[in-house]
Short mmCIF file of C-alpha atoms and ligand atoms in Angstrom, two decimals:
data_model
loop_
_atom_site.label_atom_id
_atom_site.label_comp_id
_atom_site.label_asym_id
_atom_site.label_seq_id
_atom_site.Cartn_x
_atom_site.Cartn_y
_atom_site.Cartn_z
CA MET A 1 1.83 -139.62 139.47
CA ASN A 2 -0.67 -141.82 137.56
CA VAL A 3 -4.18 -140.44 138.94
CA LYS A 4 -6.13 -143.62 137.25
CA LYS A 5 -4.38 -145.66 139.89
CA LEU A 6 -6.59 -144.16 142.51
CA PHE A 7 -9.59 -145.03 140.72
CA ARG A 8 -11.82 -148.18 141.74
CA ASP A 9 -10.86 -151.45 139.76
CA ASP A 10 -14.56 -152.17 139.59
CA LEU A 11 -15.37 -148.75 137.70
CA LYS A 12 -12.62 -149.65 135.26
CA THR A 13 -14.99 -151.36 132.63
CA PHE A 14 -18.02 -149.16 133.44
CA GLU A 15 -19.48 -146.88 131.02
CA SER A 16 -21.09 -143.65 131.79
CA TYR A 17 -24.81 -143.20 130.99
CA ASN A 18 -25.21 -142.33 127.48
CA ALA A 19 -27.39 -138.88 127.46
CA LYS A 20 -25.38 -137.55 124.88
CA ARG A 21 -26.74 -134.35 123.27
CA ILE A 22 -28.07 -135.25 119.62
CA ASP A 23 -29.64 -132.09 117.88
CA SER A 24 -32.76 -132.91 116.02
CA ARG A 25 -35.85 -131.12 114.91
CA ILE A 26 -38.08 -133.46 116.53
CA LYS A 27 -37.27 -135.32 119.91
CA LEU A 28 -39.09 -138.71 120.44
CA HIS A 29 -36.28 -140.43 122.21
CA ALA A 30 -36.44 -139.37 125.82
CA ASN A 31 -40.20 -139.86 127.06
CA GLU A 32 -40.76 -136.39 127.78
CA SER A 33 -43.75 -134.65 127.45
CA PRO A 34 -44.06 -132.50 124.17
CA PHE A 35 -45.99 -129.81 126.14
CA SER A 36 -44.25 -127.15 127.79
CA VAL A 37 -46.29 -125.11 130.54
CA SER A 38 -49.28 -123.10 129.24
CA ASP A 39 -48.54 -119.36 129.23
CA GLU A 40 -50.80 -118.83 132.23
CA LEU A 41 -48.51 -121.24 134.27
CA LEU A 42 -45.69 -119.31 132.93
CA SER A 43 -47.11 -115.92 134.30
CA GLU A 44 -47.52 -117.42 137.76
CA ILE A 45 -43.85 -118.97 137.86
CA LYS A 46 -42.46 -115.72 137.07
CA GLU A 47 -44.31 -113.78 139.75
CA GLU A 48 -43.13 -116.37 142.19
CA ILE A 49 -39.69 -116.52 141.18
CA VAL A 50 -38.93 -113.09 141.38
CA LYS A 51 -39.75 -113.24 145.35
CA CYS A 52 -37.03 -116.03 145.64
CA SER A 53 -34.23 -115.24 148.13
CA PHE A 54 -31.35 -116.77 145.90
CA ASN A 55 -28.51 -116.20 148.70
CA ARG A 56 -30.62 -118.37 151.03
CA TYR A 57 -30.53 -122.09 150.90
CA PRO A 58 -33.70 -123.85 150.12
CA ASP A 59 -35.59 -125.65 152.65
CA ALA A 60 -34.02 -128.85 153.60
CA MET A 61 -36.93 -130.96 153.51
CA SER A 62 -38.79 -129.12 150.72
CA GLU A 63 -42.00 -129.52 153.06
CA ASP A 64 -44.19 -127.17 151.12
CA LEU A 65 -43.63 -128.60 147.72
CA CYS A 66 -43.95 -132.19 149.31
CA LYS A 67 -47.46 -130.86 150.72
CA LYS A 68 -48.60 -129.74 146.79
CA PHE A 69 -47.45 -133.21 145.60
CA ALA A 70 -49.36 -135.08 148.87
CA GLU A 71 -52.39 -132.99 147.56
CA TYR A 72 -51.82 -134.01 143.91
CA ALA A 73 -51.25 -137.88 144.59
CA GLY A 74 -53.69 -138.10 147.57
CA VAL A 75 -51.25 -139.04 150.28
CA ASP A 76 -49.92 -137.48 153.69
CA TYR A 77 -47.07 -135.08 152.86
CA LYS A 78 -45.32 -136.51 156.02
CA SER A 79 -45.13 -139.75 153.95
CA VAL A 80 -43.28 -137.80 150.93
CA ILE A 81 -39.71 -136.86 150.19
CA ALA A 82 -38.74 -134.82 147.07
CA GLY A 83 -35.99 -135.49 145.00
CA ASN A 84 -33.50 -133.72 142.42
CA GLY A 85 -35.53 -136.15 139.86
CA SER A 86 -36.28 -139.45 140.53
CA ASP A 87 -32.93 -140.71 139.47
CA GLU A 88 -31.41 -138.98 142.37
CA LEU A 89 -34.12 -141.00 144.82
CA ILE A 90 -33.39 -144.07 143.05
CA GLN A 91 -29.42 -143.67 143.91
CA ILE A 92 -30.71 -142.53 147.53
CA ILE A 93 -32.67 -146.04 147.74
CA VAL A 94 -29.73 -147.96 146.67
CA SER A 95 -27.32 -146.57 148.76
CA THR A 96 -29.65 -146.77 152.12
CA PHE A 97 -30.64 -150.15 151.56
CA LEU A 98 -27.54 -152.19 149.43
CA ASP A 99 -24.21 -152.70 150.81
CA ARG A 100 -21.45 -154.61 149.22
CA ASN A 101 -22.76 -157.97 147.83
CA ASP A 102 -26.22 -157.32 148.86
CA LYS A 103 -28.80 -158.53 146.59
CA ILE A 104 -30.74 -156.77 144.23
CA LEU A 105 -33.75 -158.14 141.67
CA LEU A 106 -34.17 -156.16 138.64
CA LEU A 107 -36.58 -157.66 135.69
CA ASN A 108 -35.05 -157.88 132.09
CA PRO A 109 -35.58 -155.64 130.14
CA GLU A 110 -35.88 -152.73 132.74
CA PHE A 111 -34.89 -149.05 133.23
CA SER A 112 -31.16 -149.02 133.18
CA MET A 113 -30.37 -146.47 136.20
CA TYR A 114 -31.24 -149.05 138.91
CA GLU A 115 -28.61 -151.47 137.46
CA ASN A 116 -26.37 -148.51 137.38
CA TYR A 117 -26.73 -147.38 140.88
CA ALA A 118 -26.25 -151.04 142.03
CA ALA A 119 -23.27 -151.79 140.28
CA ILE A 120 -21.83 -148.43 141.85
CA SER A 121 -22.42 -149.78 145.36
CA SER A 122 -21.00 -152.99 144.36
CA ALA A 123 -24.40 -154.91 145.04
CA ASN A 124 -24.79 -158.27 143.62
CA ILE A 125 -27.31 -157.81 140.63
CA VAL A 126 -29.86 -160.66 140.08
CA LYS A 127 -31.64 -160.69 136.89
CA PHE A 128 -35.30 -161.99 135.73
CA ASP A 129 -35.89 -162.28 132.14
CA THR A 130 -39.61 -161.62 131.14
CA ASP A 131 -41.08 -163.72 128.72
CA GLU A 132 -41.49 -162.49 125.10
CA GLU A 133 -44.83 -160.24 126.14
CA PHE A 134 -42.82 -159.03 128.92
CA THR A 135 -44.76 -160.71 131.65
CA PHE A 136 -43.90 -162.98 134.48
CA ASP A 137 -45.56 -165.39 137.14
CA PRO A 138 -45.51 -163.42 140.43
CA GLN A 139 -45.19 -166.20 142.18
CA VAL A 140 -42.00 -167.32 140.71
CA ILE A 141 -40.39 -163.88 141.67
CA ILE A 142 -41.76 -164.23 145.08
CA ASP A 143 -39.80 -167.56 145.33
CA LYS A 144 -37.12 -166.16 143.99
CA VAL A 145 -36.86 -163.20 146.03
CA ASN A 146 -37.50 -165.13 149.47
CA SER A 147 -35.20 -168.05 148.26
CA GLU A 148 -32.18 -166.08 147.24
CA GLY A 149 -32.23 -163.71 150.30
CA ILE A 150 -32.88 -160.46 147.88
CA LYS A 151 -33.16 -157.38 149.82
CA LEU A 152 -34.40 -154.97 147.20
CA PHE A 153 -36.59 -154.96 144.08
CA PHE A 154 -37.37 -152.66 141.60
CA ILE A 155 -39.83 -152.49 139.47
CA SER A 156 -40.81 -149.78 136.86
CA ASN A 157 -44.58 -150.03 136.24
CA PRO A 158 -45.52 -149.30 133.70
CA ASN A 159 -42.24 -150.61 132.37
CA ASN A 160 -39.65 -148.71 130.57
CA PRO A 161 -38.69 -149.58 127.70
CA THR A 162 -41.76 -151.82 127.01
CA GLY A 163 -44.43 -149.86 128.26
CA LYS A 164 -46.16 -153.14 129.57
CA ALA A 165 -47.97 -152.47 132.64
CA TYR A 166 -48.59 -154.92 135.48
CA ASP A 167 -52.04 -154.50 137.33
CA ARG A 168 -52.40 -153.53 140.92
CA ASN A 169 -53.21 -157.22 142.40
CA THR A 170 -49.81 -158.37 140.98
CA ILE A 171 -48.22 -155.66 142.07
CA LEU A 172 -49.45 -155.80 145.43
CA LYS A 173 -49.14 -159.62 145.54
CA LEU A 174 -45.33 -158.90 145.44
CA VAL A 175 -45.33 -156.29 147.85
CA LYS A 176 -47.29 -158.62 150.20
CA ASN A 177 -45.10 -161.73 149.88
CA CYS A 178 -41.89 -160.66 149.08
CA ASN A 179 -39.36 -160.27 152.10
CA SER A 180 -37.52 -157.64 150.43
CA ILE A 181 -38.35 -154.06 149.66
CA VAL A 182 -40.19 -153.19 146.77
CA VAL A 183 -39.51 -150.25 144.79
CA VAL A 184 -42.93 -149.31 142.58
CA ASP A 185 -41.38 -146.83 140.06
CA GLU A 186 -44.36 -145.24 138.68
CA ALA A 187 -42.75 -142.69 136.32
CA TYR A 188 -45.35 -143.77 133.70
CA GLY A 189 -48.25 -143.92 136.02
CA ALA A 190 -50.11 -140.95 134.67
CA PHE A 191 -50.63 -142.79 131.27
CA TYR A 192 -51.66 -145.99 133.13
CA GLY A 193 -54.06 -145.08 135.42
CA GLU A 194 -53.80 -147.90 138.40
CA SER A 195 -51.31 -147.02 141.32
CA VAL A 196 -50.38 -148.52 144.28
CA ILE A 197 -49.04 -145.01 146.19
CA LYS A 198 -52.13 -145.29 148.32
CA ASP A 199 -51.08 -148.46 149.84
CA ILE A 200 -47.83 -147.25 151.50
CA ASP A 201 -49.50 -146.97 154.82
CA ASP A 202 -50.20 -150.70 154.71
CA TYR A 203 -47.15 -152.14 153.43
CA GLU A 204 -43.91 -151.61 155.93
CA ASN A 205 -41.38 -152.77 152.58
CA LEU A 206 -43.43 -150.56 149.75
CA ILE A 207 -41.90 -147.84 148.37
CA VAL A 208 -43.37 -145.64 145.44
CA LEU A 209 -42.05 -143.19 143.12
CA LYS A 210 -43.37 -140.56 140.99
CA THR A 211 -41.83 -137.92 138.72
CA CYS A 212 -42.38 -134.69 137.09
CA SER A 213 -40.37 -135.33 134.07
CA LYS A 214 -43.16 -137.13 132.24
CA ILE A 215 -46.05 -134.56 132.62
CA GLY A 216 -44.14 -131.62 131.45
CA GLY A 217 -41.37 -130.75 134.25
CA ALA A 218 -38.30 -132.68 133.12
CA SER A 219 -36.39 -129.46 132.96
CA ILE A 220 -36.76 -128.70 136.64
CA ARG A 221 -35.60 -132.28 137.83
CA LEU A 222 -37.92 -133.19 140.43
CA GLY A 223 -39.46 -136.46 141.53
CA PHE A 224 -41.05 -137.95 144.78
CA LEU A 225 -40.55 -141.12 147.20
CA THR A 226 -43.32 -142.22 149.25
CA ALA A 227 -43.30 -144.78 151.92
CA GLY A 228 -44.30 -145.49 155.50
CA LYS A 229 -42.54 -143.86 158.26
CA VAL A 230 -40.20 -146.46 159.22
CA ILE A 231 -38.59 -147.06 155.48
CA LEU A 232 -38.71 -143.06 155.33
CA ASP A 233 -36.81 -142.64 158.48
CA GLU A 234 -34.06 -144.54 157.13
CA ILE A 235 -34.08 -142.77 153.91
CA LYS A 236 -33.61 -139.55 155.40
CA LYS A 237 -30.31 -140.58 156.68
CA VAL A 238 -29.05 -140.65 153.29
CA LYS A 239 -30.59 -137.91 151.60
CA PRO A 240 -28.38 -135.17 150.83
CA PRO A 241 -29.89 -131.83 152.63
CA TYR A 242 -30.93 -129.21 150.06
CA ASN A 243 -31.11 -131.46 147.50
CA VAL A 244 -33.99 -129.53 145.71
CA SER A 245 -33.51 -126.24 144.54
CA THR A 246 -35.39 -123.07 145.70
CA THR A 247 -36.42 -122.33 141.87
CA THR A 248 -37.55 -126.35 141.23
CA GLU A 249 -39.58 -125.93 144.37
CA ILE A 250 -41.22 -122.75 143.10
CA ILE A 251 -41.92 -124.00 139.69
CA GLY A 252 -42.95 -127.48 141.03
CA LYS A 253 -45.52 -126.06 142.93
CA VAL A 254 -47.03 -124.13 140.32
CA LEU A 255 -47.02 -127.22 138.23
CA LEU A 256 -48.62 -129.46 140.74
CA SER A 257 -51.40 -127.22 141.62
CA ASN A 258 -52.67 -127.38 138.25
CA LYS A 259 -53.93 -130.85 137.83
CA SER A 260 -56.38 -130.38 135.46
CA GLU A 261 -53.54 -128.87 132.99
CA ILE A 262 -51.46 -131.98 133.35
CA GLU A 263 -54.49 -134.53 133.04
CA GLU A 264 -55.56 -132.84 130.03
CA LYS A 265 -51.98 -133.25 128.27
CA VAL A 266 -51.71 -136.77 129.69
CA LYS A 267 -55.32 -137.41 127.86
CA TYR A 268 -54.10 -136.23 124.91
CA ILE A 269 -50.94 -138.22 124.72
CA ILE A 270 -52.82 -141.22 125.50
CA SER A 271 -55.29 -140.95 122.79
CA GLU A 272 -52.25 -140.25 120.36
CA ARG A 273 -50.62 -143.39 121.69
CA GLU A 274 -53.54 -145.59 120.73
CA ARG A 275 -53.97 -143.85 117.08
CA VAL A 276 -50.25 -144.36 116.50
CA TYR A 277 -50.35 -147.80 117.87
CA GLY A 278 -52.84 -148.52 115.02
CA GLU A 279 -50.64 -146.95 112.37
CA PHE A 280 -47.66 -148.86 113.40
CA LEU A 281 -49.54 -152.22 112.79
CA LYS A 282 -50.31 -151.10 109.43
CA ILE A 283 -46.30 -150.73 108.53
CA PRO A 284 -45.17 -154.00 106.86
CA TYR A 285 -41.64 -154.28 108.05
CA ILE A 286 -42.62 -153.75 111.55
CA GLU A 287 -43.02 -157.34 112.83
CA LYS A 288 -44.27 -156.59 116.19
CA VAL A 289 -45.76 -153.66 118.01
CA TYR A 290 -46.01 -153.79 121.84
CA LYS A 291 -49.15 -152.41 123.53
CA SER A 292 -48.11 -149.71 125.81
CA SER A 293 -49.66 -148.07 128.81
CA ALA A 294 -46.81 -145.18 128.92
CA ASN A 295 -46.07 -142.56 126.75
CA PHE A 296 -44.03 -144.20 124.24
CA ILE A 297 -44.23 -147.69 121.91
CA LEU A 298 -41.62 -150.02 121.79
CA PHE A 299 -41.95 -151.82 118.25
CA LYS A 300 -39.58 -154.60 116.59
CA THR A 301 -38.02 -154.70 112.98
CA LYS A 302 -34.94 -156.22 111.52
CA ARG A 303 -34.29 -152.86 110.14
CA ALA A 304 -34.29 -150.98 113.47
CA HIS A 305 -30.76 -149.51 113.24
CA GLU A 306 -31.39 -148.58 109.62
CA ILE A 307 -34.71 -147.00 110.51
CA TYR A 308 -33.19 -144.92 113.42
CA GLU A 309 -30.49 -143.49 111.00
CA LYS A 310 -33.21 -142.72 108.29
CA LEU A 311 -35.30 -140.99 110.89
CA LEU A 312 -32.49 -139.11 112.73
CA GLU A 313 -31.27 -137.89 108.99
CA ASP A 314 -34.96 -136.69 108.32
CA GLY A 315 -34.90 -134.91 111.45
CA VAL A 316 -36.47 -137.04 113.97
CA LEU A 317 -34.55 -138.73 116.88
CA VAL A 318 -35.95 -142.35 118.63
CA ARG A 319 -34.61 -144.50 120.93
CA ASP A 320 -32.49 -147.77 119.44
CA PHE A 321 -31.42 -150.34 121.85
CA GLY A 322 -28.65 -151.96 119.75
CA SER A 323 -28.38 -155.08 121.67
CA GLY A 324 -29.63 -157.55 124.25
CA VAL A 325 -33.01 -158.33 124.49
CA LEU A 326 -34.25 -155.34 122.79
CA LYS A 327 -32.15 -155.96 119.75
CA ASP A 328 -34.00 -155.06 116.72
CA CYS A 329 -36.62 -152.61 118.90
CA LEU A 330 -37.05 -149.03 118.63
CA ARG A 331 -38.78 -146.99 121.31
CA ILE A 332 -40.54 -144.10 119.97
CA THR A 333 -42.08 -141.28 122.51
CA ILE A 334 -45.57 -139.76 121.54
CA GLY A 335 -45.12 -136.26 120.60
CA LYS A 336 -47.82 -133.87 119.34
CA GLU A 337 -50.12 -135.00 116.42
CA GLU A 338 -48.16 -133.04 113.93
CA GLU A 339 -45.04 -134.70 114.91
CA ASN A 340 -46.55 -138.13 115.19
CA ASN A 341 -47.90 -137.56 111.74
CA TYR A 342 -44.49 -136.67 110.35
CA MET A 343 -42.68 -139.60 111.94
CA LEU A 344 -45.45 -141.95 110.56
CA GLU A 345 -45.15 -140.50 106.97
CA LEU A 346 -41.28 -140.97 107.34
CA LEU A 347 -41.84 -144.56 108.59
CA LYS A 348 -44.26 -145.19 105.62
CA LYS A 349 -42.00 -143.86 103.09
CA TYR A 350 -39.14 -145.97 104.22
CA ASN A 351 -41.28 -149.09 103.14
CA GLY A 352 -39.83 -148.72 99.45
N1 PMP B 401 -37.89 -144.12 136.37
C1 PMP B 401 -38.11 -144.25 135.14
C2 PMP B 401 -38.77 -145.92 134.80
C3 PMP B 401 -37.51 -143.67 133.95
O1 PMP B 401 -37.91 -144.10 132.72
C4 PMP B 401 -37.16 -142.74 134.22
C5 PMP B 401 -36.75 -141.72 133.15
N2 PMP B 401 -36.49 -142.11 132.16
C6 PMP B 401 -36.73 -142.10 135.58
C7 PMP B 401 -37.02 -142.91 136.59
C8 PMP B 401 -35.77 -140.70 135.89
O2 PMP B 401 -36.75 -139.63 135.80
P1 PMP B 401 -36.09 -138.44 136.53
O3 PMP B 401 -36.58 -137.57 134.87
O4 PMP B 401 -37.33 -138.04 137.33
O5 PMP B 401 -34.92 -138.30 136.99
#
């Protein structure tokens, strides 16, 4: 028997997500926080972990964890669902609302997993190219959504991979006027400041996503979805039970109880981001540096791939986009001051 005969036709040309492990001394490729938890938090985590009943399933709805997040974000815990990373929540949203050939609208460029999951659901993917500054006229998007019968519209804000942020008024105009579900993915929201998370009760079609991955908790895989009751009840039909492990729940609760520690590190990263931005502007072979509201910076240089390889050889891993609209672009995550300095020194050295 040829087992491949049993595979889906539409997945034949599909590529798996490229998250292969490349070892390097300094990791500036995945938009993680350069800071792990403090020793103080680590002690708290250890103390809590030993109390865990390892033989028992976790709480199916992660209620205590959702309460902690609700406190952290200033929303009602009944509006929150926890996920095994926001990646899982993206997949759950897509499975909940998109039937075969239903339409999803995505900006281009955009975080690639929305398209991946939509393609796996055999949805009809409609793309909207943003302009050279990665902006758009919200009315054009609204007209497109409503005239083309789009059901779901994902937007990362700030955008990954560009770092571009769209202000609250723009986002709310989209939410108010699009006859679709609008998912605002605020994975990088901490580095921007503006949020629409408190607007979920006012708009029945709004979903807001958050993650712990960018604020020091990427290893535990923890994301949150917030929405009004009508949408949430529908999503609960699709969410797997026990999707967040007890250990993640324990660590997540400790992490989120210490907002000041998170905020202090976010402040540091924002200040480093602005400094690194200024330094990038001085490098002659960098043709364009994009202003960022996230924890990374995108820049354009004809030498992108060569610079990527050189950095890797010198122990620094960054993200190279290779082809498409971001051809000639590199995305560099903001690290600790010494990591950023080392990366900047190398970039300056490559000037010749
Ligand atoms: N949304 C965006 C915009 C992202 O960039 C990422 C991760 N790179 C995710 C969601 C997924 O985050 P998580 O680690 O919570 O699955």
